Amino acid sequence: MFVVATAGHVDHGKSTLVRALTGMEPDRWAEERRRGMTIDLGYAWTTLPSGATVAFVDVPGHERFVPNMLAGVGPAPAAMFVVAADEGWKPQSAEHLAALDALDVRHALLVVSRADLADPARATAEALTHLAKTSLGPVEAVAVSAVTGAGLDELRAALDRLGAALPPPDREAPVRLWVDRAFTIRGSGTVVTGTLGAGRLTADSALELHGSGVRVRALQSLGVAVSTVDAVARVAVNLRGVQHTSVSRGDALVTPGRFVFTSLLDARIHGDPVADLPSTVVLHIGSAAVPARVRPLGVDTARLRLDRPLPLHLGDRALLRDPGRHRVPGGLTVLDVAPPPLRRRGAAAARAAELSMMDGRFDLPGELRRRRLIHADDLLRMGFPAPGAGWRLDPAYEAELRVRLRDEVRAYGESNPLDPTPSAEVLRQRLGLPDRALVARLHSGPLGTGAGLPAPVARAVAAVRTDLAANPFAAPEAARLSALGLGPKELGAAAKAGLLLRIADGIVLLPDAPAAAVERLAVLPQPFTLSEARQALGTTRRVAVPLLEFLHRRGSTSRLADGRHAVNG
């Protein structure tokens, strides 16, 4: 299947042509049929001579319904541009062509209708000249009469050629289904329709709507229930647990975690100079129409603040409409979906210079250079294909961080001689990093400076070690430690340096004391009492109790139900 949107001036026969080609009525509303004028979007489809299916999104031509027209053209990859032979090029012809050009539509077919009323040659030549000056370029032209049927077979063949020329859709791409209708079916709940331009939808797919998770209950394509729909296709999606009042035209169903929902973007403007744009415009993308405030940043670049967030990617094309002057001043290419704040003097000029070097294409080295640090998940949401995993750093910034980290480690050690090794969290905060994992990445070795204890502390610790060498389980009393100037902080530093082992508050032994204790206790009759352990170790209850608890926690000994102890293994 491929999808084609109609375009052209009001009353030039767009709906009549669709009706003649498909045998279906694209005008859905009684008011449309009564007035003989398309007001809203219509949908119809047919099978072409090749066997391919073409689905039409029929759009209104009247200037009062331009927003509806843009909602239909926005998601469609191709257009059938209709000009009446008896009237030729008209104002809405120009406006519809400007819209297609702004959206960078590159595939179209010119149909000169009502060829039974006038010679189509002049209208064909005039229209082809206008189309050739836009993104559409040279296109095939077919003259038809829906009344006599003349040219309809040629039109079907031309549509076949148009469909064959369309680029293959990316069925591995994330889904972004712009909603053009939302309604309720009794017994089924909320149903939305749209043109699936890329990706694949399946029944029970998990999607996002307004940034919240939703799930697909069932799918239809061209009125037939299906379990899977591949792009490009017209599709109806029955949503589970969603009220139809919470979804409307202009919303989008997207693959979770694959789009940035943003209300602020920087863009390149194609069309009028940015300085000539009104301060407020309407941005059209897909089926969405959102008011936006414009802040010029350069000759052809600007920052837009949207009235509501939209799911966007780098490189997206959109259209700007000036409803006050009833014109399309141009299109835009999204350059940044997460732009930096402009708070400092000169920031806007610097940003304009930066944007002048960007074109909306995926440039990972350039993106890292501008952002310095970004997570791969955020790159994926911005639209970057296969950005890897984890944090991505600009190489120059990473080298700078490594130098800063070494300086911070050194400074920390100098100001904290008793605890010279900073934690990863301390370094994360000092470097202003978002994740402690980055500290480990930047510093593969130990974080300590390697500096020893301050001389007075080192001498006091040496005295304790001498005492313990003579009597390994006679932990010094609090008075002895105080006289040596060894408080909790100093003892902690000695333990961190591997010179002492702290088995409880105020109780320190040599680091090899646990192994020596197990050797002595192992020769006792098993199991043994606390008193027997104390005597074997030659120490006091003050030391024996926490030492046995320490050995138990390490799994060297076990404590029995009757309070006695036993050496394991």
Coordinates of C-alpha atoms in Angstrom, one line a residue:
M1 CA 0.0 0.0 0.0
F2 CA 1.0 3.6 -0.5
V3 CA -0.8 6.8 0.6
V4 CA -1.5 9.8 -1.5
A5 CA -3.0 13.1 -0.3
T6 CA -5.0 15.3 -2.7
A7 CA -4.1 19.0 -3.1
G8 CA -5.5 21.9 -5.1
H9 CA -7.9 24.8 -5.3
V10 CA -11.5 24.4 -3.9
D11 CA -14.0 23.0 -6.4
H12 CA -11.4 21.7 -8.8
G13 CA -12.7 18.2 -8.5
K14 CA -10.4 16.5 -6.0
S15 CA -13.2 14.5 -4.2
T16 CA -14.9 13.8 -7.5
L17 CA -11.7 12.2 -8.8
V18 CA -11.3 10.1 -5.7
R19 CA -14.9 9.0 -6.0
A20 CA -14.4 8.0 -9.7
L21 CA -11.2 6.1 -8.9
T22 CA -12.3 4.2 -5.9
G23 CA -16.1 4.0 -6.0
M24 CA -16.1 5.3 -2.4
E25 CA -17.5 8.5 -1.0
P26 CA -14.7 10.5 0.6
D27 CA -17.0 13.2 2.0
R28 CA -17.9 11.7 5.4
W29 CA -20.3 14.5 6.6
A30 CA -23.8 15.2 5.4
E31 CA -22.9 18.9 5.4
E32 CA -20.1 18.2 2.9
R33 CA -22.4 16.3 0.6
R34 CA -25.2 19.0 0.9
R35 CA -22.8 21.8 0.1
G36 CA -20.8 19.9 -2.5
M37 CA -17.6 21.0 -0.8
T38 CA -15.1 19.1 1.3
I39 CA -14.8 20.5 4.8
D40 CA -12.8 17.8 6.6
L41 CA -10.5 15.0 5.7
G42 CA -11.9 12.1 3.7
Y43 CA -10.5 8.6 3.1
A44 CA -10.9 6.1 0.3
W45 CA -8.8 3.4 -1.4
T46 CA -8.6 1.2 -4.5
T47 CA -6.5 -1.5 -6.2
L48 CA -4.4 -0.3 -9.2
P49 CA -3.7 -2.3 -12.4
S50 CA -0.4 -3.6 -10.9
G51 CA -2.3 -5.0 -7.9
A52 CA -0.9 -2.3 -5.6
T53 CA -3.3 -0.6 -3.2
V54 CA -3.4 3.2 -3.1
A55 CA -5.1 4.9 -0.2
F56 CA -6.2 8.5 -0.6
V57 CA -6.5 11.2 2.0
D58 CA -8.8 13.7 0.4
V59 CA -8.3 17.3 1.7
P60 CA -10.5 20.4 1.6
G61 CA -9.5 23.1 -0.9
H62 CA -11.2 26.1 0.7
E63 CA -8.9 28.6 2.4
R64 CA -11.1 28.5 5.6
F65 CA -10.1 24.8 6.0
V66 CA -6.4 25.0 5.4
P67 CA -5.6 23.6 8.9
N68 CA -7.6 20.5 7.9
M69 CA -5.8 20.3 4.6
L70 CA -2.4 20.4 6.3
A71 CA -3.4 17.7 8.8
G72 CA -4.0 15.4 5.8
V73 CA -1.0 16.4 3.7
G74 CA 1.5 16.4 6.6
P75 CA 1.9 12.6 7.2
A76 CA 1.4 11.6 3.5
P77 CA 4.5 10.8 1.4
A78 CA 3.0 11.8 -1.9
A79 CA 0.4 14.2 -3.4
M80 CA -2.1 14.1 -6.2
F81 CA -2.2 17.8 -7.2
V82 CA -5.4 18.7 -9.0
V83 CA -6.0 21.8 -11.3
A84 CA -9.1 22.3 -13.3
A85 CA -8.7 22.7 -17.0
D86 CA -11.3 25.4 -17.3
E87 CA -10.0 27.5 -14.4
G88 CA -6.3 26.9 -14.3
W89 CA -4.0 28.1 -11.5
K90 CA -5.9 29.7 -8.6
P91 CA -5.0 31.2 -5.2
Q92 CA -5.5 28.0 -3.2
S93 CA -3.4 26.1 -5.8
A94 CA -0.5 28.4 -4.8
E95 CA -1.2 28.0 -1.1
H96 CA -1.4 24.2 -1.3
L97 CA 1.8 24.1 -3.4
A98 CA 3.5 26.3 -0.8
A99 CA 2.5 23.9 1.9
L100 CA 3.9 20.9 0.0
D101 CA 7.1 22.7 -0.7
A102 CA 7.5 23.8 2.9
L103 CA 7.0 20.2 4.0
D104 CA 9.6 19.1 1.4
V105 CA 7.2 16.7 -0.3
R106 CA 9.2 15.2 -3.3
H107 CA 6.7 12.9 -4.9
A108 CA 3.6 14.0 -6.7
L109 CA 1.4 13.6 -9.8
L110 CA -0.4 16.5 -11.5
V111 CA -4.0 15.8 -12.6
V112 CA -5.7 18.3 -14.8
S113 CA -9.4 17.7 -14.2
R114 CA -12.5 18.7 -16.1
A115 CA -10.8 18.1 -19.4
D116 CA -14.2 17.8 -20.9
L117 CA -14.9 21.5 -20.3
A118 CA -11.7 23.0 -21.7
D119 CA -8.5 22.2 -23.5
P120 CA -6.1 21.0 -20.7
A121 CA -2.9 22.1 -22.4
R122 CA -2.7 25.6 -21.0
A123 CA -3.6 24.6 -17.4
T124 CA -1.1 21.7 -17.6
A125 CA 1.8 23.9 -18.8
E126 CA 1.1 26.6 -16.2
A127 CA 0.8 24.1 -13.3
L128 CA 3.9 22.2 -14.3
T129 CA 5.9 25.5 -14.3
H130 CA 4.8 26.3 -10.8
L131 CA 5.4 22.7 -9.5
A132 CA 8.9 22.5 -11.0
K133 CA 10.1 25.5 -8.9
T134 CA 9.4 23.6 -5.7
S135 CA 10.5 20.5 -3.9
L136 CA 8.2 18.5 -6.2
G137 CA 10.3 19.2 -9.2
P138 CA 9.2 17.8 -12.6
V139 CA 6.2 15.6 -12.3
E140 CA 4.0 13.5 -14.6
A141 CA 0.8 15.1 -15.7
V142 CA -2.5 13.4 -16.7
A143 CA -5.6 15.1 -18.1
V144 CA -8.9 13.5 -17.0
S145 CA -12.7 13.9 -16.9
A146 CA -14.5 12.3 -14.1
V147 CA -17.7 12.9 -15.9
T148 CA -16.9 11.1 -19.2
G149 CA -14.2 8.8 -17.7
A150 CA -11.6 10.0 -20.2
G151 CA -8.1 9.7 -18.8
L152 CA -9.0 7.6 -15.7
D153 CA -7.2 4.5 -17.0
E154 CA -4.1 6.7 -17.7
L155 CA -4.4 8.2 -14.2
R156 CA -4.5 4.7 -12.6
A157 CA -1.4 3.8 -14.6
A158 CA 0.3 7.0 -13.5
L159 CA -0.6 6.3 -9.9
D160 CA 1.1 2.9 -10.2
R161 CA 4.2 4.6 -11.5
L162 CA 4.1 7.1 -8.6
G163 CA 3.8 4.4 -6.1
A164 CA 6.7 2.4 -7.6
A165 CA 8.9 5.5 -7.4
L166 CA 8.4 6.1 -3.7
P167 CA 11.3 5.2 -1.5
P168 CA 10.9 2.0 0.5
P169 CA 9.6 2.8 4.1
D170 CA 11.8 2.1 7.1
R171 CA 9.9 -0.7 8.8
E172 CA 12.5 -0.9 11.6
A173 CA 12.0 2.8 12.5
P174 CA 10.1 3.8 15.6
V175 CA 6.4 4.4 15.2
R176 CA 5.0 8.0 15.2
L177 CA 1.4 7.8 14.2
W178 CA -0.1 11.3 13.9
V179 CA -3.8 11.0 14.8
D180 CA -6.2 12.5 12.3
R181 CA -9.4 11.1 13.7
A182 CA -10.5 9.9 17.2
F183 CA -13.9 8.3 18.0
T184 CA -15.6 5.7 20.1
I185 CA -17.0 2.3 18.9
R186 CA -19.5 0.8 21.3
G187 CA -18.1 -2.4 22.8
S188 CA -14.6 -1.6 21.7
G189 CA -13.7 1.9 23.1
T190 CA -11.5 4.5 21.7
V191 CA -10.3 4.2 18.1
V192 CA -7.8 6.6 16.3
T193 CA -6.8 6.7 12.7
G194 CA -3.7 8.0 10.9
T195 CA -1.1 7.3 8.2
L196 CA 1.7 5.0 9.4
G197 CA 4.7 6.5 7.6
A198 CA 7.4 4.3 9.2
G199 CA 7.8 1.3 11.5
R200 CA 5.4 -1.5 12.4
L201 CA 2.3 -1.8 14.6
T202 CA 1.1 -5.0 16.1
A203 CA -1.9 -5.9 18.2
D204 CA -0.9 -5.4 21.9
S205 CA 1.9 -3.0 20.9
A206 CA 3.1 -0.8 23.8
L207 CA 3.0 2.9 22.8
E208 CA 3.2 6.4 24.3
L209 CA 0.5 9.0 24.2
H210 CA 1.2 12.4 25.7
G211 CA 4.3 10.8 27.3
S212 CA 2.2 8.1 29.1
G213 CA 2.1 4.4 28.2
V214 CA -0.9 3.0 26.3
R215 CA -1.5 -0.4 24.7
V216 CA -3.0 -1.4 21.4
R217 CA -6.1 -3.6 21.7
A218 CA -6.8 -4.2 18.0
L219 CA -5.8 -3.0 14.5
Q220 CA -7.6 -2.4 11.2
S221 CA -6.2 -1.3 7.8
L222 CA -8.6 -0.3 5.0
G223 CA -11.6 -1.7 7.0
V224 CA -10.0 -5.1 7.6
A225 CA -8.9 -6.5 11.0
V226 CA -5.2 -7.3 11.0
S227 CA -2.6 -8.4 13.6
T228 CA 0.3 -6.4 12.1
V229 CA 0.5 -3.3 10.0
D230 CA 3.7 -2.2 8.2
A231 CA 4.4 1.2 6.9
V232 CA 3.2 2.9 4.7
A233 CA -0.4 2.3 5.5
R234 CA -3.7 3.8 6.6
V235 CA -4.5 2.3 10.0
A236 CA -7.2 2.4 12.7
V237 CA -5.9 1.6 16.2
N238 CA -8.2 0.5 19.0
L239 CA -6.6 1.6 22.2
R240 CA -7.0 -0.1 25.6
G241 CA -8.1 2.0 28.5
V242 CA -8.0 5.4 26.8
Q243 CA -11.0 7.8 26.9
H244 CA -11.7 9.2 23.4
T245 CA -11.9 12.7 25.0
S246 CA -8.2 12.4 25.9
V247 CA -7.0 12.0 22.4
S248 CA -7.7 14.1 19.3
R249 CA -6.3 15.2 15.9
G250 CA -2.7 16.4 16.2
D251 CA -1.8 14.0 19.0
A252 CA 0.7 11.2 18.2
L253 CA 1.1 7.6 19.2
V254 CA 4.9 6.8 19.4
T255 CA 7.2 4.0 20.3
P256 CA 8.2 4.4 24.0
G257 CA 11.6 6.0 24.6
R258 CA 12.2 6.9 21.0
F259 CA 11.1 10.6 20.8
V260 CA 11.7 13.8 22.7
F261 CA 8.5 15.4 23.8
T262 CA 9.6 19.0 23.6
S263 CA 8.0 22.5 23.5
L264 CA 11.3 24.2 22.7
L265 CA 13.3 23.8 19.5
D266 CA 15.8 25.5 17.4
A267 CA 15.2 25.3 13.6
R268 CA 16.4 26.5 10.2
I269 CA 13.6 28.4 8.4
H270 CA 13.1 27.8 4.7
G271 CA 11.2 30.7 3.1
D272 CA 10.8 34.3 4.4
P273 CA 13.7 35.8 6.3
V274 CA 13.4 35.1 10.0
A275 CA 13.2 38.8 10.8
D276 CA 10.0 39.1 8.7
L277 CA 8.2 36.3 10.6
P278 CA 5.4 37.4 12.9
S279 CA 6.1 36.9 16.6
T280 CA 3.5 34.1 16.7
V281 CA 2.9 31.5 14.0
V282 CA 1.3 28.1 13.8
L283 CA 3.6 25.1 13.4
H284 CA 2.2 22.2 11.4
I285 CA 3.8 18.8 11.5
G286 CA 2.0 15.5 10.9
S287 CA -1.6 16.3 11.8
A288 CA -0.6 18.7 14.6
A289 CA -1.2 22.4 14.5
V290 CA 0.4 24.2 17.5
P291 CA 0.9 28.0 18.1
A292 CA 4.5 28.9 18.5
R293 CA 6.4 32.0 19.5
V294 CA 9.4 32.9 17.4
R295 CA 12.7 34.2 18.6
P296 CA 15.0 35.0 15.7
L297 CA 18.6 33.8 16.2
G298 CA 20.1 34.4 12.8
V299 CA 19.2 35.2 9.2
D300 CA 17.5 31.8 8.7
T301 CA 17.5 30.3 12.2
A302 CA 15.1 30.8 15.1
R303 CA 14.0 29.3 18.4
L304 CA 10.4 28.3 18.7
R305 CA 8.5 27.9 21.9
L306 CA 5.4 25.7 21.3
D307 CA 2.2 26.0 23.2
R308 CA 2.3 22.2 23.9
P309 CA 5.0 19.5 23.6
L310 CA 5.3 17.5 20.4
P311 CA 7.3 14.3 19.8
L312 CA 10.1 15.4 17.5
H313 CA 13.4 14.2 16.0
L314 CA 16.4 16.1 14.6
G315 CA 15.8 16.7 10.9
D316 CA 12.0 16.7 11.1
R317 CA 10.4 19.0 8.5
A318 CA 7.5 21.2 9.5
L319 CA 5.5 24.1 8.1
L320 CA 4.9 27.6 9.5
R321 CA 1.6 29.3 8.8
D322 CA 0.7 32.9 9.5
P323 CA -3.1 32.7 10.1
G324 CA -3.4 36.5 10.4
R325 CA -2.2 37.0 6.8
H326 CA -3.6 33.7 5.4
R327 CA -0.2 32.6 4.1
V328 CA 2.6 30.1 4.5
P329 CA 5.8 32.0 5.2
G330 CA 7.9 28.9 4.9
G331 CA 8.9 25.5 6.3
L332 CA 11.6 24.5 8.8
T333 CA 14.1 21.8 9.6
V334 CA 14.5 20.9 13.2
L335 CA 18.1 21.4 14.3
D336 CA 17.8 20.8 18.0
V337 CA 15.0 19.3 20.1
A338 CA 16.8 20.0 23.5
P339 CA 18.4 23.4 23.0
P340 CA 20.5 25.1 25.7
P341 CA 19.2 28.1 27.6
L342 CA 20.1 31.6 26.4
R343 CA 20.7 33.4 29.7
R344 CA 24.1 35.1 29.4
R345 CA 24.9 38.2 27.4
G346 CA 26.0 37.2 23.9
A347 CA 24.5 33.7 24.2
A348 CA 22.0 34.3 21.4
A349 CA 24.7 35.4 19.0
A350 CA 26.9 32.5 19.9
R351 CA 24.0 30.1 19.4
A352 CA 23.2 31.6 16.0
A353 CA 26.8 31.0 14.9
E354 CA 26.5 27.4 16.2
L355 CA 23.2 26.8 14.4
S356 CA 24.7 28.1 11.1
M357 CA 26.9 25.1 11.1
M358 CA 24.1 22.6 11.6
D359 CA 21.8 21.1 8.9
G360 CA 19.5 18.7 10.8
R361 CA 21.5 15.6 9.8
F362 CA 22.8 13.2 12.4
D363 CA 26.3 14.3 13.3
L364 CA 27.3 12.4 16.4
P365 CA 30.8 14.0 16.8
G366 CA 29.3 17.5 16.3
E367 CA 26.5 16.7 18.8
L368 CA 29.0 15.5 21.4
R369 CA 31.2 18.6 20.8
R370 CA 28.2 20.9 21.4
R371 CA 26.8 19.0 24.4
R372 CA 30.1 17.6 25.8
L373 CA 28.2 14.8 27.6
I374 CA 25.0 13.0 26.9
H375 CA 23.4 9.6 27.5
A376 CA 22.9 7.3 24.6
D377 CA 19.2 7.0 25.6
D378 CA 18.8 10.7 25.0
L379 CA 20.5 10.4 21.6
L380 CA 18.1 7.6 20.7
R381 CA 15.2 9.8 21.6
M382 CA 16.6 12.6 19.5
G383 CA 16.6 10.3 16.5
F384 CA 20.2 9.1 16.3
P385 CA 20.4 5.6 14.8
A386 CA 22.3 3.1 17.0
P387 CA 24.0 5.6 19.3
G388 CA 25.5 2.8 21.5
A389 CA 24.9 2.5 25.2
G390 CA 25.7 4.4 28.4
W391 CA 27.2 7.9 28.6
R392 CA 28.8 9.4 25.5
L393 CA 31.5 12.1 26.0
D394 CA 33.2 14.5 23.6
P395 CA 36.9 13.3 23.5
A396 CA 38.2 16.8 24.3
Y397 CA 35.9 17.1 27.3
E398 CA 36.8 13.7 28.5
A399 CA 40.5 14.6 28.5
E400 CA 39.7 17.8 30.4
L401 CA 37.7 15.8 33.0
R402 CA 40.5 13.4 33.5
V403 CA 42.9 16.3 34.4
R404 CA 40.3 17.9 36.6
L405 CA 39.7 14.6 38.4
R406 CA 43.4 14.1 39.2
D407 CA 43.5 17.6 40.5
E408 CA 40.4 17.1 42.7
V409 CA 41.8 13.8 44.1
R410 CA 45.1 15.5 45.0
A411 CA 43.3 18.5 46.6
Y412 CA 41.0 16.3 48.6
G413 CA 44.0 14.3 49.9
E414 CA 45.8 17.4 51.0
S415 CA 42.8 18.7 52.9
N416 CA 41.9 15.4 54.4
P417 CA 45.2 13.7 55.4
L418 CA 43.4 11.2 57.7
D419 CA 41.1 10.1 54.9
P420 CA 42.8 11.0 51.7
T421 CA 40.6 8.9 49.4
P422 CA 37.6 10.7 48.1
S423 CA 34.4 8.7 47.4
A424 CA 33.0 8.5 43.9
E425 CA 30.1 10.6 45.0
V426 CA 32.3 13.4 46.3
L427 CA 34.2 13.5 43.0
R428 CA 30.9 13.4 41.0
Q429 CA 29.7 16.5 42.9
R430 CA 33.0 18.4 42.5
L431 CA 33.1 17.7 38.8
G432 CA 29.4 18.4 38.2
L433 CA 28.8 15.0 36.6
P434 CA 25.3 13.4 36.4
D435 CA 26.4 9.8 37.3
R436 CA 29.0 8.2 39.6
A437 CA 29.7 5.7 36.9
L438 CA 31.4 8.4 35.0
V439 CA 34.0 8.8 37.8
A440 CA 35.0 5.1 37.4
R441 CA 35.2 5.6 33.7
L442 CA 37.5 8.6 34.1
H443 CA 39.8 7.1 36.7
S444 CA 40.5 3.4 36.3
G445 CA 43.0 3.2 39.2
P446 CA 42.6 3.7 42.9
L447 CA 41.3 7.2 43.9
G448 CA 43.7 7.7 46.8
T449 CA 46.7 9.9 46.6
G450 CA 49.0 7.3 48.1
A451 CA 50.1 9.7 50.8
G452 CA 50.9 8.2 54.3
L453 CA 49.4 9.2 57.6
P454 CA 50.5 12.5 59.1
A455 CA 53.8 12.0 61.1
P456 CA 52.2 12.4 64.6
V457 CA 49.5 9.9 63.8
A458 CA 51.9 7.4 62.2
R459 CA 54.1 7.5 65.4
A460 CA 51.1 6.9 67.6
V461 CA 49.9 4.0 65.4
A462 CA 53.4 2.5 65.5
A463 CA 53.3 2.6 69.3
V464 CA 50.0 0.7 69.3
R465 CA 51.3 -1.9 66.9
T466 CA 54.3 -2.4 69.1
D467 CA 52.0 -3.0 72.1
L468 CA 49.9 -5.5 70.1
A469 CA 53.0 -7.3 68.8
A470 CA 53.8 -8.2 72.3
N471 CA 50.2 -9.1 73.3
P472 CA 48.1 -9.5 70.2
F473 CA 44.7 -9.6 71.9
A474 CA 45.3 -6.9 74.5
A475 CA 43.5 -4.1 72.7
P476 CA 44.6 -0.7 74.1
E477 CA 42.3 0.9 76.6
A478 CA 40.6 4.2 75.8
A479 CA 43.0 6.0 78.1
R480 CA 46.0 4.7 76.3
L481 CA 44.5 5.7 72.9
S482 CA 43.6 9.1 74.2
A483 CA 47.1 9.7 75.5
L484 CA 48.5 8.8 72.1
G485 CA 46.1 11.2 70.4
L486 CA 44.2 8.5 68.6
G487 CA 40.5 9.3 68.3
P488 CA 37.9 7.7 66.1
K489 CA 39.1 9.7 63.0
E490 CA 42.7 8.8 63.4
L491 CA 41.9 5.1 64.1
G492 CA 39.7 5.1 61.0
A493 CA 42.5 6.4 58.9
A494 CA 44.9 3.8 60.3
A495 CA 42.4 1.1 59.5
K496 CA 41.9 2.4 56.0
A497 CA 45.7 2.4 55.6
G498 CA 45.7 -1.3 56.6
L499 CA 47.8 -0.7 59.8
L500 CA 45.1 -1.6 62.3
L501 CA 41.9 -3.5 62.4
R502 CA 38.8 -2.0 64.1
I503 CA 36.6 -4.9 65.3
A504 CA 34.3 -2.6 67.3
D505 CA 34.1 1.0 68.5
G506 CA 37.3 1.7 70.4
I507 CA 38.6 -1.8 69.9
V508 CA 41.6 -2.2 67.6
L509 CA 43.9 -5.1 66.9
L510 CA 46.5 -5.9 64.3
P511 CA 45.1 -6.9 60.9
D512 CA 46.2 -10.5 61.3
A513 CA 44.6 -10.9 64.7
P514 CA 41.4 -12.7 63.4
A515 CA 43.5 -15.5 61.7
A516 CA 45.7 -15.8 64.8
A517 CA 42.6 -16.0 67.1
V518 CA 41.1 -18.8 64.9
E519 CA 44.3 -20.8 65.2
R520 CA 44.2 -20.6 69.0
L521 CA 40.5 -21.3 69.3
A522 CA 40.8 -24.3 67.0
V523 CA 42.9 -26.3 69.5
L524 CA 40.2 -25.9 72.2
P525 CA 37.7 -28.7 72.7
Q526 CA 34.8 -27.9 70.5
P527 CA 32.4 -26.3 71.3
F528 CA 33.8 -23.8 73.8
T529 CA 32.5 -21.1 76.1
L530 CA 33.3 -17.4 76.1
S531 CA 35.3 -17.9 79.2
E532 CA 37.4 -20.6 77.6
A533 CA 38.0 -18.4 74.5
R534 CA 39.0 -15.4 76.7
Q535 CA 41.6 -17.6 78.5
A536 CA 43.0 -19.1 75.3
L537 CA 43.4 -15.6 73.8
G538 CA 44.8 -14.1 76.9
T539 CA 42.5 -11.1 76.9
T540 CA 39.6 -9.6 78.7
R541 CA 35.8 -9.9 78.2
R542 CA 35.9 -6.4 76.7
V543 CA 37.9 -7.7 73.8
A544 CA 36.7 -11.3 73.6
V545 CA 33.0 -10.5 73.2
P546 CA 33.4 -8.2 70.1
L547 CA 36.2 -10.4 68.7
L548 CA 33.9 -13.5 68.7
E549 CA 31.1 -11.5 67.1
F550 CA 33.6 -10.4 64.4
L551 CA 34.7 -13.9 63.8
H552 CA 31.0 -15.1 63.6
R553 CA 30.2 -12.4 61.1
R554 CA 33.1 -13.5 58.9
G555 CA 32.0 -17.1 59.1
S556 CA 35.1 -18.3 60.9
T557 CA 33.1 -19.4 63.9
S558 CA 29.5 -20.4 64.7
R559 CA 27.4 -19.6 67.8
L560 CA 25.3 -22.5 69.1
A561 CA 21.9 -22.4 70.7
D562 CA 23.3 -22.9 74.2
G563 CA 25.6 -19.8 73.8
R564 CA 28.8 -21.8 73.1
H565 CA 31.0 -21.3 70.1
A566 CA 32.8 -23.6 67.6
V567 CA 35.4 -23.0 64.9
N568 CA 34.0 -23.7 61.4
G569 CA 35.7 -26.2 59.1

